[in-house]
XYZ file of C-alpha atoms in Angstrom:
174
model
C -28.090 -11.001 -30.885
C -26.786 -12.082 -27.788
C -25.134 -10.285 -25.964
C -21.364 -10.722 -24.974
C -20.886 -12.334 -21.277
C -19.061 -8.836 -18.424
C -14.858 -9.122 -18.317
C -13.472 -10.046 -15.271
C -14.303 -7.155 -11.829
C -11.083 -6.105 -11.615
C -10.933 -3.366 -8.917
C -7.289 -2.181 -8.158
C -6.442 -2.786 -4.478
C -9.157 -5.350 -4.199
C -7.890 -7.264 -0.824
C -11.170 -9.634 -0.900
C -12.816 -12.442 -2.654
C -15.402 -11.343 -5.042
C -18.402 -14.040 -4.677
C -21.688 -14.162 -7.732
C -24.337 -13.149 -5.779
C -25.873 -16.451 -7.027
C -23.816 -18.043 -4.536
C -26.167 -16.444 -1.308
C -26.351 -18.485 1.077
C -23.718 -21.439 0.245
C -22.206 -23.031 3.214
C -19.027 -22.436 2.190
C -19.068 -18.971 2.827
C -19.330 -19.562 6.424
C -15.828 -21.151 6.002
C -13.752 -18.346 4.137
C -11.400 -17.260 6.526
C -8.828 -14.987 6.856
C -10.322 -12.576 3.788
C -12.879 -10.735 3.261
C -15.365 -11.246 0.852
C -18.026 -9.428 -1.216
C -21.201 -9.920 -3.577
C -20.182 -8.254 -6.905
C -21.765 -9.172 -10.240
C -19.353 -11.654 -12.465
C -19.297 -14.355 -14.203
C -17.551 -16.896 -12.144
C -18.689 -18.469 -9.160
C -15.847 -16.907 -6.846
C -13.142 -14.450 -8.347
C -10.076 -14.949 -5.859
C -7.426 -13.043 -8.668
C -7.142 -10.614 -10.707
C -6.861 -13.057 -13.238
C -7.984 -16.633 -11.392
C -12.173 -17.604 -11.072
C -14.077 -20.672 -9.168
C -16.731 -22.348 -10.289
C -18.735 -24.452 -7.760
C -20.296 -27.493 -8.240
C -21.799 -29.663 -5.504
C -22.242 -32.980 -6.764
C -25.642 -33.867 -5.537
C -26.741 -31.001 -7.033
C -24.991 -32.182 -10.611
C -26.325 -35.664 -10.216
C -29.701 -33.198 -10.939
C -28.588 -31.259 -13.375
C -25.939 -32.344 -15.160
C -25.850 -30.009 -18.398
C -25.836 -26.873 -15.600
C -21.809 -27.247 -15.677
C -21.392 -27.650 -19.321
C -23.258 -23.814 -19.430
C -21.315 -22.614 -16.773
C -17.883 -23.667 -18.616
C -19.233 -21.733 -22.041
C -19.960 -18.857 -19.853
C -16.366 -18.070 -18.565
C -15.271 -18.120 -22.795
C -11.540 -17.251 -21.876
C -11.362 -14.625 -19.524
C -9.651 -16.140 -17.168
C -6.188 -17.691 -16.922
C -6.219 -20.206 -13.853
C -10.047 -21.462 -14.603
C -10.616 -23.621 -11.024
C -13.671 -26.215 -11.076
C -14.009 -26.688 -6.769
C -16.135 -29.765 -7.130
C -18.238 -30.342 -3.222
C -18.072 -34.173 -2.907
C -21.292 -34.313 -0.623
C -22.668 -37.659 -2.495
C -21.264 -41.586 -1.442
C -21.408 -43.429 -4.925
C -18.076 -40.545 -6.048
C -15.923 -42.076 -7.900
C -17.856 -41.983 -11.750
C -18.978 -38.758 -11.520
C -15.424 -37.237 -10.130
C -13.481 -39.607 -13.100
C -15.990 -37.341 -16.100
C -15.850 -33.886 -14.013
C -12.242 -34.983 -14.606
C -12.265 -35.064 -18.633
C -14.472 -32.582 -18.675
C -12.083 -30.042 -17.231
C -9.143 -31.583 -18.815
C -11.115 -30.867 -22.021
C -11.864 -27.167 -20.982
C -8.343 -25.992 -19.605
C -9.911 -25.670 -15.406
C -8.351 -27.309 -12.250
C -10.265 -29.753 -10.357
C -10.489 -29.169 -6.648
C -12.255 -31.991 -4.825
C -13.770 -30.572 -1.664
C -15.418 -33.579 0.755
C -16.486 -30.630 3.286
C -17.379 -27.273 3.232
C -15.177 -26.120 5.728
C -12.381 -27.948 3.217
C -14.118 -25.907 0.526
C -13.998 -22.933 2.656
C -10.483 -23.296 3.198
C -9.122 -23.229 -1.104
C -10.595 -20.372 -1.718
C -9.230 -18.643 1.568
C -5.626 -19.934 0.504
C -5.593 -18.924 -3.052
C -7.105 -15.641 -2.074
C -4.149 -15.278 0.113
C -1.456 -16.902 -1.822
C -2.429 -14.699 -4.909
C 0.501 -13.031 -4.919
C 3.167 -14.759 -4.047
C 6.046 -16.071 -5.600
C 5.953 -19.580 -6.909
C 9.381 -20.815 -5.354
C 7.449 -20.630 -1.592
C 5.946 -24.113 -2.254
C 9.336 -24.868 -4.325
C 11.593 -27.474 -3.057
C 14.477 -26.025 -0.620
C 17.960 -28.187 -1.471
C 20.483 -26.452 0.441
C 23.614 -25.682 -1.188
C 26.325 -28.265 1.066
C 27.718 -31.149 -0.380
C 26.261 -33.650 1.795
C 22.553 -32.607 0.637
C 23.807 -32.234 -3.249
C 25.422 -35.949 -3.150
C 22.197 -36.902 -1.182
C 19.553 -34.911 -3.124
C 21.660 -36.377 -6.407
C 21.165 -40.197 -5.433
C 18.450 -40.709 -4.382
C 16.583 -39.382 -7.894
C 17.555 -42.920 -8.635
C 14.309 -45.397 -7.386
C 16.910 -47.784 -5.584
C 19.056 -45.090 -3.643
C 17.978 -44.021 -0.334
C 18.733 -41.237 2.030
C 21.060 -44.026 4.359
C 22.065 -45.505 1.092
C 23.896 -42.079 0.854
C 24.934 -41.589 4.191
C 26.717 -44.860 4.062
C 28.078 -44.125 0.473
C 29.685 -41.072 1.788
C 30.760 -41.777 4.478
C 33.171 -45.088 3.257
C 33.800 -42.985 -0.479
C 33.336 -39.464 1.315
């Protein structure tokens, strides 16, 4: 009889990234800024929100152990709403690997984020945690409600019309 995986660790008021102890010594931990992290017994590598998890994978490691990511995804089951694969691209020949991992992520409902340095990976983790409770309209495009802005937004949706054309049309035709 196999044991069921533990549910996500959800502690009210925890404002830190939860880190699987397996990640102890990972160089990206030293690049997490503006948010604390703590080690906890969790299924994914990182938990950056109550329903958001991150699996970390180095392409160097993936080349040596290609089945590793499959077992990690399988252990996640459907415990999290947003499942992210944070991929550290630390090899020169990466195109085929990234293409294959993108396919795996699409099939298994994961979002793939590619970091080129451990610093960048740390920034991604910090940003996910910092934006955990932010509304989505924070990153939405803002369109002013004045006549010129609405006209510009409407006309530039046509592929061949640019902002200069819109201003010329407005000047000539009102």
